[in-house]
Amino acid sequence: MTFRSLSRWLLAASFAFGAHAAWAGKTLDGIKSKGQLACGVSSGVAGFSQADGSGRWSGLDVDYCRALAAAILGDANKVRFVPLVSQQRFAAIQSGEVDILARNTTWTLTRDASLGLHFVGILYIDGQGFMVPAKSKVKSARQLKNTTVCVQSGTTTEKNLSEFSRANNLNLRPVVFEKFEAANAAYFSGRCAAYTTDASGLASVRNKEAKTPADHVILPELISKEPLGPAVRRGDDEFFTIARWVLFGLQEAEELGVTQANVEAMQKKARDPQVGRLLGTTEDMGKLLGLDKDWLARAVKATGNYGEIFERNVGPKSPLGLPRGSNNLWTKGGLVYAPPVR
Amino acid sequence: MVLVLALVAALWLLASVTADHMRARGIRSGFDFLLDPAGFDIGEGWLAFEPSQPYWRAFLAGLVNTIRAAVPALVGCSLLGLLVGVGRLSSNPLVRGACRAWIEVVRNVPLLLQLLAWYLVLTEFLPGADEPGGWAGIAQWSKAGLALGGEGGPLLSPEYLALVIGLAVYTSAYVAEVVRAGVQAVPAGQWEAAAALGLPARVEWREVVLPQAMRLAIPPLANQYINLVKNSSLAVAIGYPDLVSIANTAINQSGRAVECIAVLAAVYLLLSLSTAFGMDRFNRRALRHGG
């Protein structure tokens, strides 16, 4: 049995013995008393969560955790990032090892209903795509017939691939690797005719791992809906509500034009009652969440609004260069829609 | 007996407390999911598998794939180990040195690294799938794998080949040491008696020394065989769909981590016990007939 299987065993055992300790008191109290938010992230997906040489984390998922920590604890640096492989992630949130799972995880009915989780919302709207070597001349995923496709295990990817293959009669054979790195290496060595994962992941792999990114083409088809978002444990409505409204708040801030640069000035002199509510100058929305009135102002000050977080980590000007697309605000033709902060 | 009862009671307690906690947190538990359709494909194997078939069938396909890799690796490591073990005792210093170097290098590099290295060699140096190399009609090789007997023949994937070669080579070093210890444990009188009869070296080895040495070697050999079977779980690192790889996928599709790991543990226990049982039978036979 591999080491990882062993660690999963231990996690399972911790359900039985360590569980009471982890569940004493509410999540929020726990975070406050520890003075730290434990945030489960992926161990290295460029643009979403990645540690640099000095151990500093960056990415979309990472910034959301920082914003949450700023809202709750007043300090965006009071986050302990726990890198998790996909097989560990659900056990880690279930067992209380992390307070929140912000690890490019797809929100599905099965996961929502059977894993003891609540998905907080959608941080990035993604879809599964394919990448092929440019020299292969394949222009559409439907041209991939009787070939092998490299996949990383432990994702929704395998099932989507199988369904796409059957629906289009393609007879695609998966070669499944436990580690992202191994799947990347196998694809770049030419073992597989194609590589499949979320389109954002493909962009990240192409950008980070390919010797010449232009040698690889991401095919136009998206074969699934992959709404990626953070999740919390079931049974703690208070923390669930905070986590989701920090996300909505960041999106609302973008809609109202509140940015990292102008948030302090807006707090002082904005007349718009919506901005006043959001930043706690006219009405105190934080109180309803068990926080103080500056909760969202602090979050925006720490990380910027949703649009700024997006641009910095994955947007067209970032190394990943992903278009805003569906992830734009509903007022700009996208699907990002936060319920009103009132 | 008391020990077994205590163990069963402890396991039951662990299981029931775990189940209680999981229920309290809204996590579904139980083995009923094994009857649900799995929904994912398995890249290769002997047991045909369709995504519409249930999880238990996927586990079975994974088990068959584990055995499919372990059995040829067992045969390979035994033959290679015997050769190297005997070579280790050769009177020729070159052969002796080479065998010793083999054992030391192979034993001291972690198996995971060796598997990755074999896999790298196969995937880097084989020609692309569109321009395969080979001898027409006999074998054809490319990054897609090794096809025996031309087009329609069985295709052995690079993942499978890397796993079988890696396991056979790694375990051969241990088998060689077991063989050497067995040979050296044969009493000197046996060697002298064979020499006194004027037997040629080849007959001396084949008829006198090795039968006695193998009898001594069977119990430690059984351990190495069990290790090989368990080590095959590292297949997941190089993309071969063995039992662990299938279980990994099943955990993510179904979310039933505890259950899937329980199945894994039970199956490996069963595999190890049956290997041990088989070797024990073999040992008894050798004790009766050999020597």
Short mmCIF file of N, CA, C and O in Angstrom, two decimals, chain B residues 147-269:
data_model
loop_
_atom_site.label_atom_id
_atom_site.label_comp_id
_atom_site.label_asym_id
_atom_site.label_seq_id
_atom_site.Cartn_x
_atom_site.Cartn_y
_atom_site.Cartn_z
N ALA B 147 3.10 -4.24 -29.51
CA ALA B 147 2.09 -5.12 -30.08
C ALA B 147 2.78 -6.39 -30.54
O ALA B 147 3.71 -6.33 -31.34
N LEU B 148 2.33 -7.52 -30.02
CA LEU B 148 2.94 -8.79 -30.41
C LEU B 148 2.13 -9.39 -31.55
O LEU B 148 0.92 -9.28 -31.59
N GLY B 149 2.84 -10.00 -32.49
CA GLY B 149 2.17 -10.66 -33.61
C GLY B 149 1.46 -9.69 -34.53
O GLY B 149 0.38 -9.96 -35.01
N GLY B 150 2.07 -8.51 -34.76
CA GLY B 150 1.54 -7.57 -35.74
C GLY B 150 0.32 -6.81 -35.26
O GLY B 150 0.10 -6.67 -34.06
N GLU B 151 -0.49 -6.37 -36.21
CA GLU B 151 -1.58 -5.43 -35.94
C GLU B 151 -2.57 -5.89 -34.87
O GLU B 151 -2.79 -5.24 -33.89
N GLY B 152 -3.16 -7.06 -35.12
CA GLY B 152 -4.28 -7.48 -34.28
C GLY B 152 -3.90 -8.06 -32.93
O GLY B 152 -4.75 -8.36 -32.11
N GLY B 153 -2.61 -8.25 -32.70
CA GLY B 153 -2.16 -8.92 -31.48
C GLY B 153 -2.41 -8.11 -30.22
O GLY B 153 -2.83 -6.96 -30.30
N PRO B 154 -2.17 -8.72 -29.07
CA PRO B 154 -2.39 -8.01 -27.82
C PRO B 154 -1.40 -6.84 -27.69
O PRO B 154 -0.24 -6.96 -28.08
N LEU B 155 -1.90 -5.74 -27.16
CA LEU B 155 -1.06 -4.55 -27.02
C LEU B 155 -0.66 -4.38 -25.55
O LEU B 155 -1.51 -4.35 -24.67
N LEU B 156 0.64 -4.36 -25.32
CA LEU B 156 1.12 -4.14 -23.96
C LEU B 156 1.54 -2.67 -23.86
O LEU B 156 2.43 -2.22 -24.57
N SER B 157 0.88 -1.94 -22.97
CA SER B 157 1.13 -0.50 -22.89
C SER B 157 2.47 -0.22 -22.22
O SER B 157 2.99 -1.06 -21.48
N PRO B 158 3.06 0.94 -22.46
CA PRO B 158 4.30 1.29 -21.77
C PRO B 158 4.14 1.30 -20.25
O PRO B 158 5.09 0.98 -19.52
N GLU B 159 2.94 1.64 -19.76
CA GLU B 159 2.71 1.65 -18.31
C GLU B 159 2.86 0.23 -17.77
O GLU B 159 3.49 0.00 -16.74
N TYR B 160 2.24 -0.72 -18.49
CA TYR B 160 2.28 -2.12 -18.07
C TYR B 160 3.72 -2.65 -18.12
O TYR B 160 4.21 -3.26 -17.16
N LEU B 161 4.39 -2.38 -19.23
CA LEU B 161 5.76 -2.88 -19.39
C LEU B 161 6.68 -2.30 -18.31
O LEU B 161 7.47 -3.03 -17.71
N ALA B 162 6.55 -1.00 -18.07
CA ALA B 162 7.41 -0.37 -17.06
C ALA B 162 7.16 -0.99 -15.70
O ALA B 162 8.10 -1.23 -14.93
N LEU B 163 5.90 -1.28 -15.39
CA LEU B 163 5.58 -1.86 -14.08
C LEU B 163 6.15 -3.27 -13.96
O LEU B 163 6.79 -3.60 -12.95
N VAL B 164 5.94 -4.10 -14.96
CA VAL B 164 6.42 -5.48 -14.90
C VAL B 164 7.95 -5.51 -14.84
O VAL B 164 8.53 -6.19 -13.97
N ILE B 165 8.59 -4.75 -15.71
CA ILE B 165 10.06 -4.75 -15.72
C ILE B 165 10.58 -4.22 -14.39
O ILE B 165 11.47 -4.79 -13.76
N GLY B 166 10.01 -3.09 -13.94
CA GLY B 166 10.47 -2.46 -12.70
C GLY B 166 10.34 -3.38 -11.51
O GLY B 166 11.27 -3.54 -10.71
N LEU B 167 9.18 -4.03 -11.37
CA LEU B 167 8.95 -4.93 -10.24
C LEU B 167 9.90 -6.13 -10.32
O LEU B 167 10.47 -6.56 -9.32
N ALA B 168 10.06 -6.69 -11.53
CA ALA B 168 10.89 -7.88 -11.69
C ALA B 168 12.34 -7.55 -11.36
O ALA B 168 13.00 -8.28 -10.61
N VAL B 169 12.83 -6.43 -11.88
CA VAL B 169 14.22 -6.06 -11.64
C VAL B 169 14.46 -5.78 -10.16
O VAL B 169 15.40 -6.28 -9.55
N TYR B 170 13.58 -4.97 -9.57
CA TYR B 170 13.76 -4.58 -8.17
C TYR B 170 13.76 -5.82 -7.27
O TYR B 170 14.63 -6.00 -6.44
N THR B 171 12.76 -6.69 -7.45
CA THR B 171 12.64 -7.85 -6.58
C THR B 171 13.74 -8.87 -6.86
O THR B 171 14.12 -9.64 -5.97
N SER B 172 14.27 -8.88 -8.09
CA SER B 172 15.30 -9.86 -8.43
C SER B 172 16.52 -9.73 -7.51
O SER B 172 17.16 -10.72 -7.17
N ALA B 173 16.84 -8.51 -7.11
CA ALA B 173 17.99 -8.31 -6.24
C ALA B 173 17.78 -9.00 -4.89
O ALA B 173 18.71 -9.60 -4.33
N TYR B 174 16.56 -8.92 -4.39
CA TYR B 174 16.26 -9.57 -3.11
C TYR B 174 16.25 -11.08 -3.26
O TYR B 174 16.73 -11.82 -2.42
N VAL B 175 15.64 -11.53 -4.38
CA VAL B 175 15.59 -12.97 -4.63
C VAL B 175 17.02 -13.50 -4.75
O VAL B 175 17.34 -14.57 -4.22
N ALA B 176 17.89 -12.74 -5.42
CA ALA B 176 19.28 -13.18 -5.58
C ALA B 176 19.94 -13.39 -4.22
O ALA B 176 20.65 -14.38 -4.01
N GLU B 177 19.68 -12.47 -3.29
CA GLU B 177 20.27 -12.61 -1.96
C GLU B 177 19.71 -13.83 -1.23
O GLU B 177 20.43 -14.52 -0.51
N VAL B 178 18.43 -14.08 -1.43
CA VAL B 178 17.81 -15.26 -0.81
C VAL B 178 18.44 -16.53 -1.39
O VAL B 178 18.76 -17.47 -0.65
N VAL B 179 18.61 -16.54 -2.70
CA VAL B 179 19.21 -17.72 -3.36
C VAL B 179 20.64 -17.92 -2.84
O VAL B 179 21.03 -19.03 -2.48
N ARG B 180 21.39 -16.83 -2.78
CA ARG B 180 22.77 -16.92 -2.30
C ARG B 180 22.82 -17.49 -0.88
O ARG B 180 23.56 -18.43 -0.59
N ALA B 181 21.97 -16.96 -0.02
CA ALA B 181 21.94 -17.44 1.37
C ALA B 181 21.59 -18.92 1.40
O ALA B 181 22.17 -19.70 2.15
N GLY B 182 20.64 -19.32 0.52
CA GLY B 182 20.22 -20.72 0.48
C GLY B 182 21.38 -21.61 0.05
O GLY B 182 21.64 -22.66 0.66
N VAL B 183 22.08 -21.18 -0.98
CA VAL B 183 23.20 -21.98 -1.49
C VAL B 183 24.29 -22.10 -0.44
O VAL B 183 24.85 -23.18 -0.19
N GLN B 184 24.57 -20.97 0.21
CA GLN B 184 25.65 -20.99 1.20
C GLN B 184 25.28 -21.80 2.43
O GLN B 184 26.16 -22.21 3.19
N ALA B 185 23.96 -22.01 2.62
CA ALA B 185 23.55 -22.80 3.78
C ALA B 185 23.59 -24.30 3.52
O ALA B 185 23.41 -25.09 4.43
N VAL B 186 23.82 -24.67 2.27
CA VAL B 186 23.94 -26.10 1.98
C VAL B 186 25.27 -26.60 2.60
O VAL B 186 26.31 -26.02 2.34
N PRO B 187 25.20 -27.66 3.44
CA PRO B 187 26.40 -28.09 4.16
C PRO B 187 27.57 -28.39 3.21
O PRO B 187 27.38 -28.93 2.11
N ALA B 188 28.76 -28.05 3.66
CA ALA B 188 29.97 -28.24 2.84
C ALA B 188 30.12 -29.71 2.44
O ALA B 188 30.62 -30.02 1.36
N GLY B 189 29.65 -30.61 3.30
CA GLY B 189 29.76 -32.04 3.02
C GLY B 189 29.07 -32.44 1.73
O GLY B 189 29.52 -33.33 1.02
N GLN B 190 27.99 -31.75 1.41
CA GLN B 190 27.25 -32.04 0.18
C GLN B 190 28.10 -31.70 -1.05
O GLN B 190 28.10 -32.43 -2.03
N TRP B 191 28.77 -30.56 -0.96
CA TRP B 191 29.65 -30.16 -2.06
C TRP B 191 30.78 -31.18 -2.22
O TRP B 191 31.10 -31.60 -3.32
N GLU B 192 31.34 -31.54 -1.07
CA GLU B 192 32.47 -32.47 -1.10
C GLU B 192 32.05 -33.83 -1.64
O GLU B 192 32.76 -34.45 -2.44
N ALA B 193 30.84 -34.26 -1.23
CA ALA B 193 30.35 -35.55 -1.71
C ALA B 193 30.17 -35.54 -3.22
O ALA B 193 30.56 -36.48 -3.93
N ALA B 194 29.59 -34.44 -3.71
CA ALA B 194 29.38 -34.32 -5.15
C ALA B 194 30.71 -34.32 -5.89
O ALA B 194 30.86 -34.96 -6.94
N ALA B 195 31.69 -33.62 -5.29
CA ALA B 195 33.01 -33.56 -5.92
C ALA B 195 33.66 -34.95 -5.92
O ALA B 195 34.27 -35.38 -6.89
N ALA B 196 33.46 -35.67 -4.79
CA ALA B 196 34.06 -37.00 -4.66
C ALA B 196 33.49 -37.95 -5.70
O ALA B 196 34.17 -38.86 -6.17
N LEU B 197 32.20 -37.75 -6.05
CA LEU B 197 31.58 -38.59 -7.07
C LEU B 197 32.03 -38.22 -8.47
O LEU B 197 31.69 -38.89 -9.44
N GLY B 198 32.76 -37.11 -8.55
CA GLY B 198 33.26 -36.68 -9.85
C GLY B 198 32.19 -36.07 -10.74
O GLY B 198 32.29 -36.12 -11.95
N LEU B 199 31.13 -35.50 -10.12
CA LEU B 199 30.06 -34.88 -10.92
C LEU B 199 30.58 -33.61 -11.56
O LEU B 199 31.30 -32.85 -10.92
N PRO B 200 30.20 -33.38 -12.81
CA PRO B 200 30.57 -32.10 -13.43
C PRO B 200 29.84 -30.96 -12.72
O PRO B 200 28.77 -31.17 -12.12
N ALA B 201 30.42 -29.75 -12.80
CA ALA B 201 29.90 -28.61 -12.05
C ALA B 201 28.41 -28.39 -12.30
O ALA B 201 27.63 -28.12 -11.39
N ARG B 202 28.01 -28.51 -13.58
CA ARG B 202 26.61 -28.23 -13.91
C ARG B 202 25.67 -29.21 -13.19
O ARG B 202 24.66 -28.83 -12.62
N VAL B 203 26.03 -30.46 -13.21
CA VAL B 203 25.21 -31.48 -12.54
C VAL B 203 25.24 -31.28 -11.03
O VAL B 203 24.22 -31.42 -10.35
N GLU B 204 26.40 -30.94 -10.53
CA GLU B 204 26.56 -30.69 -9.10
C GLU B 204 25.56 -29.61 -8.64
O GLU B 204 24.85 -29.78 -7.66
N TRP B 205 25.51 -28.51 -9.40
CA TRP B 205 24.58 -27.43 -9.07
C TRP B 205 23.13 -27.89 -9.21
O TRP B 205 22.32 -27.69 -8.30
N ARG B 206 22.83 -28.51 -10.35
CA ARG B 206 21.44 -28.79 -10.67
C ARG B 206 20.87 -29.90 -9.81
O ARG B 206 19.72 -29.86 -9.38
N GLU B 207 21.68 -30.92 -9.53
CA GLU B 207 21.14 -32.11 -8.85
C GLU B 207 21.40 -32.13 -7.34
O GLU B 207 20.66 -32.78 -6.61
N VAL B 208 22.45 -31.46 -6.93
CA VAL B 208 22.80 -31.55 -5.50
C VAL B 208 22.54 -30.25 -4.75
O VAL B 208 21.81 -30.24 -3.74
N VAL B 209 23.10 -29.17 -5.25
CA VAL B 209 23.08 -27.94 -4.45
C VAL B 209 21.74 -27.20 -4.54
O VAL B 209 21.09 -26.93 -3.52
N LEU B 210 21.31 -26.90 -5.77
CA LEU B 210 20.10 -26.06 -5.90
C LEU B 210 18.85 -26.68 -5.26
O LEU B 210 18.09 -25.97 -4.61
N PRO B 211 18.57 -27.98 -5.42
CA PRO B 211 17.36 -28.52 -4.78
C PRO B 211 17.36 -28.29 -3.27
O PRO B 211 16.32 -27.94 -2.69
N GLN B 212 18.52 -28.45 -2.66
CA GLN B 212 18.58 -28.24 -1.21
C GLN B 212 18.50 -26.75 -0.87
O GLN B 212 17.86 -26.34 0.09
N ALA B 213 19.16 -25.94 -1.70
CA ALA B 213 19.16 -24.50 -1.46
C ALA B 213 17.75 -23.94 -1.60
O ALA B 213 17.30 -23.12 -0.79
N MET B 214 17.02 -24.38 -2.62
CA MET B 214 15.69 -23.84 -2.85
C MET B 214 14.75 -24.17 -1.71
O MET B 214 13.88 -23.39 -1.36
N ARG B 215 14.95 -25.37 -1.13
CA ARG B 215 14.10 -25.75 0.00
C ARG B 215 14.28 -24.74 1.14
O ARG B 215 13.34 -24.31 1.77
N LEU B 216 15.53 -24.36 1.37
CA LEU B 216 15.80 -23.38 2.43
C LEU B 216 15.30 -21.99 2.04
O LEU B 216 14.98 -21.18 2.89
N ALA B 217 15.25 -21.77 0.73
CA ALA B 217 14.95 -20.41 0.27
C ALA B 217 13.45 -20.12 0.21
O ALA B 217 13.05 -18.95 0.18
N ILE B 218 12.63 -21.16 0.22
CA ILE B 218 11.20 -20.92 -0.02
C ILE B 218 10.55 -19.96 1.00
O ILE B 218 9.91 -19.00 0.59
N PRO B 219 10.74 -20.16 2.31
CA PRO B 219 10.06 -19.22 3.22
C PRO B 219 10.48 -17.75 3.02
O PRO B 219 9.60 -16.90 2.88
N PRO B 220 11.79 -17.43 2.95
CA PRO B 220 12.11 -16.02 2.69
C PRO B 220 11.66 -15.54 1.30
O PRO B 220 11.34 -14.38 1.12
N LEU B 221 11.61 -16.48 0.35
CA LEU B 221 11.14 -16.14 -0.99
C LEU B 221 9.66 -15.72 -0.95
O LEU B 221 9.26 -14.77 -1.63
N ALA B 222 8.90 -16.42 -0.11
CA ALA B 222 7.47 -16.10 0.02
C ALA B 222 7.31 -14.65 0.44
O ALA B 222 6.44 -13.93 -0.07
N ASN B 223 8.16 -14.20 1.35
CA ASN B 223 8.12 -12.80 1.78
C ASN B 223 8.35 -11.86 0.63
O ASN B 223 7.66 -10.85 0.49
N GLN B 224 9.33 -12.17 -0.20
CA GLN B 224 9.64 -11.30 -1.33
C GLN B 224 8.49 -11.27 -2.33
O GLN B 224 8.18 -10.24 -2.90
N TYR B 225 7.84 -12.42 -2.51
CA TYR B 225 6.71 -12.47 -3.43
C TYR B 225 5.56 -11.61 -2.91
O TYR B 225 4.91 -10.88 -3.66
N ILE B 226 5.31 -11.70 -1.61
CA ILE B 226 4.24 -10.88 -1.02
C ILE B 226 4.58 -9.40 -1.18
O ILE B 226 3.72 -8.58 -1.53
N ASN B 227 5.87 -9.07 -0.95
CA ASN B 227 6.29 -7.68 -1.13
C ASN B 227 6.05 -7.21 -2.56
O ASN B 227 5.58 -6.10 -2.79
N LEU B 228 6.36 -8.09 -3.50
CA LEU B 228 6.17 -7.70 -4.90
C LEU B 228 4.71 -7.39 -5.18
O LEU B 228 4.38 -6.37 -5.81
N VAL B 229 3.83 -8.23 -4.69
CA VAL B 229 2.40 -8.01 -4.94
C VAL B 229 1.97 -6.68 -4.33
O VAL B 229 1.27 -5.87 -4.96
N LYS B 230 2.42 -6.42 -3.10
CA LYS B 230 2.03 -5.15 -2.46
C LYS B 230 2.65 -3.96 -3.18
O LYS B 230 2.03 -2.92 -3.36
N ASN B 231 3.93 -4.13 -3.59
CA ASN B 231 4.61 -3.03 -4.28
C ASN B 231 3.97 -2.67 -5.61
O ASN B 231 4.15 -1.57 -6.12
N SER B 232 3.21 -3.60 -6.17
CA SER B 232 2.57 -3.30 -7.46
C SER B 232 1.60 -2.13 -7.32
O SER B 232 1.20 -1.53 -8.32
N SER B 233 1.24 -1.77 -6.08
CA SER B 233 0.33 -0.64 -5.89
C SER B 233 0.98 0.69 -6.30
O SER B 233 0.29 1.68 -6.48
N LEU B 234 2.31 0.69 -6.47
CA LEU B 234 2.96 1.91 -6.94
C LEU B 234 2.65 2.20 -8.41
O LEU B 234 3.01 3.24 -8.94
N ALA B 235 1.97 1.26 -9.06
CA ALA B 235 1.57 1.43 -10.46
C ALA B 235 0.85 2.75 -10.70
O ALA B 235 0.94 3.33 -11.78
N VAL B 236 0.16 3.21 -9.68
CA VAL B 236 -0.64 4.42 -9.80
C VAL B 236 0.23 5.62 -10.20
O VAL B 236 -0.23 6.55 -10.85
N ALA B 237 1.52 5.56 -9.86
CA ALA B 237 2.42 6.68 -10.19
C ALA B 237 2.72 6.75 -11.68
O ALA B 237 3.03 7.81 -12.19
N ILE B 238 2.66 5.60 -12.36
CA ILE B 238 3.01 5.62 -13.79
C ILE B 238 1.81 5.32 -14.67
O ILE B 238 1.95 4.93 -15.82
N GLY B 239 0.62 5.53 -14.13
CA GLY B 239 -0.55 5.51 -14.99
C GLY B 239 -1.08 4.15 -15.37
O GLY B 239 -1.86 4.03 -16.31
N TYR B 240 -0.67 3.10 -14.67
CA TYR B 240 -1.23 1.78 -14.98
C TYR B 240 -2.47 1.58 -14.12
O TYR B 240 -2.43 1.82 -12.90
N PRO B 241 -3.60 1.18 -14.73
CA PRO B 241 -4.84 1.09 -13.96
C PRO B 241 -4.91 -0.16 -13.07
O PRO B 241 -5.66 -1.08 -13.35
N ASP B 242 -4.12 -0.18 -12.01
CA ASP B 242 -4.19 -1.31 -11.08
C ASP B 242 -5.30 -1.06 -10.06
O ASP B 242 -6.06 -0.09 -10.16
N LEU B 243 -5.36 -1.94 -9.08
CA LEU B 243 -6.42 -1.84 -8.08
C LEU B 243 -6.43 -0.49 -7.37
O LEU B 243 -7.49 0.12 -7.18
N VAL B 244 -5.24 0.00 -6.98
CA VAL B 244 -5.17 1.27 -6.25
C VAL B 244 -5.62 2.43 -7.13
O VAL B 244 -6.35 3.32 -6.69
N SER B 245 -5.19 2.39 -8.38
CA SER B 245 -5.58 3.45 -9.31
C SER B 245 -7.10 3.51 -9.47
O SER B 245 -7.71 4.58 -9.44
N ILE B 246 -7.71 2.34 -9.62
CA ILE B 246 -9.17 2.28 -9.76
C ILE B 246 -9.84 2.78 -8.48
O ILE B 246 -10.80 3.54 -8.51
N ALA B 247 -9.28 2.38 -7.33
CA ALA B 247 -9.85 2.81 -6.05
C ALA B 247 -9.75 4.32 -5.90
O ALA B 247 -10.68 4.97 -5.43
N ASN B 248 -8.63 4.89 -6.33
CA ASN B 248 -8.46 6.35 -6.29
C ASN B 248 -9.57 7.05 -7.05
O ASN B 248 -10.17 8.01 -6.58
N THR B 249 -9.82 6.55 -8.26
CA THR B 249 -10.87 7.15 -9.07
C THR B 249 -12.23 6.95 -8.41
O THR B 249 -13.02 7.88 -8.33
N ALA B 250 -12.45 5.75 -7.89
CA ALA B 250 -13.74 5.45 -7.26
C ALA B 250 -13.97 6.38 -6.06
O ALA B 250 -15.08 6.86 -5.85
N ILE B 251 -12.91 6.65 -5.30
CA ILE B 251 -13.05 7.54 -4.14
C ILE B 251 -13.54 8.90 -4.61
O ILE B 251 -14.43 9.50 -4.01
N ASN B 252 -12.97 9.38 -5.69
CA ASN B 252 -13.35 10.71 -6.14
C ASN B 252 -14.70 10.78 -6.80
O ASN B 252 -15.37 11.79 -6.73
N GLN B 253 -15.09 9.70 -7.46
CA GLN B 253 -16.40 9.73 -8.09
C GLN B 253 -17.50 9.54 -7.05
O GLN B 253 -18.55 10.14 -7.16
N SER B 254 -17.24 8.68 -6.08
CA SER B 254 -18.31 8.33 -5.14
C SER B 254 -18.19 9.08 -3.82
O SER B 254 -19.15 9.21 -3.09
N GLY B 255 -16.99 9.57 -3.51
CA GLY B 255 -16.78 10.23 -2.23
C GLY B 255 -16.69 9.27 -1.05
O GLY B 255 -16.55 9.69 0.09
N ARG B 256 -16.75 7.95 -1.32
CA ARG B 256 -16.74 6.99 -0.20
C ARG B 256 -15.31 6.55 0.11
O ARG B 256 -14.92 5.41 -0.19
N ALA B 257 -14.54 7.47 0.67
CA ALA B 257 -13.11 7.20 0.89
C ALA B 257 -12.89 6.04 1.85
O ALA B 257 -12.13 5.12 1.57
N VAL B 258 -13.61 6.08 2.97
CA VAL B 258 -13.38 5.05 3.99
C VAL B 258 -13.71 3.66 3.43
O VAL B 258 -12.96 2.70 3.60
N GLU B 259 -14.83 3.59 2.71
CA GLU B 259 -15.27 2.30 2.17
C GLU B 259 -14.28 1.77 1.13
O GLU B 259 -13.92 0.60 1.15
N CYS B 260 -13.87 2.68 0.22
CA CYS B 260 -12.96 2.23 -0.84
C CYS B 260 -11.64 1.74 -0.24
O CYS B 260 -11.07 0.75 -0.70
N ILE B 261 -11.17 2.44 0.79
CA ILE B 261 -9.91 2.02 1.39
C ILE B 261 -10.08 0.71 2.14
O ILE B 261 -9.19 -0.14 2.14
N ALA B 262 -11.25 0.51 2.73
CA ALA B 262 -11.52 -0.77 3.38
C ALA B 262 -11.49 -1.90 2.35
O ALA B 262 -10.92 -2.97 2.60
N VAL B 263 -12.09 -1.65 1.18
CA VAL B 263 -12.07 -2.66 0.12
C VAL B 263 -10.62 -2.96 -0.30
O VAL B 263 -10.20 -4.12 -0.40
N LEU B 264 -9.85 -1.87 -0.50
CA LEU B 264 -8.44 -2.02 -0.88
C LEU B 264 -7.69 -2.88 0.12
O LEU B 264 -6.99 -3.84 -0.24
N ALA B 265 -7.84 -2.52 1.40
CA ALA B 265 -7.10 -3.23 2.44
C ALA B 265 -7.49 -4.70 2.46
O ALA B 265 -6.64 -5.58 2.54
N ALA B 266 -8.80 -4.96 2.34
CA ALA B 266 -9.27 -6.34 2.38
C ALA B 266 -8.72 -7.13 1.20
O ALA B 266 -8.28 -8.27 1.36
N VAL B 267 -8.72 -6.51 0.02
CA VAL B 267 -8.25 -7.24 -1.17
C VAL B 267 -6.75 -7.52 -1.09
O VAL B 267 -6.30 -8.63 -1.39
N TYR B 268 -5.98 -6.52 -0.64
CA TYR B 268 -4.53 -6.76 -0.53
C TYR B 268 -4.23 -7.82 0.54
O TYR B 268 -3.32 -8.63 0.38
N LEU B 269 -5.01 -7.78 1.62
CA LEU B 269 -4.85 -8.80 2.65
C LEU B 269 -5.07 -10.18 2.05
O LEU B 269 -4.30 -11.13 2.24
#
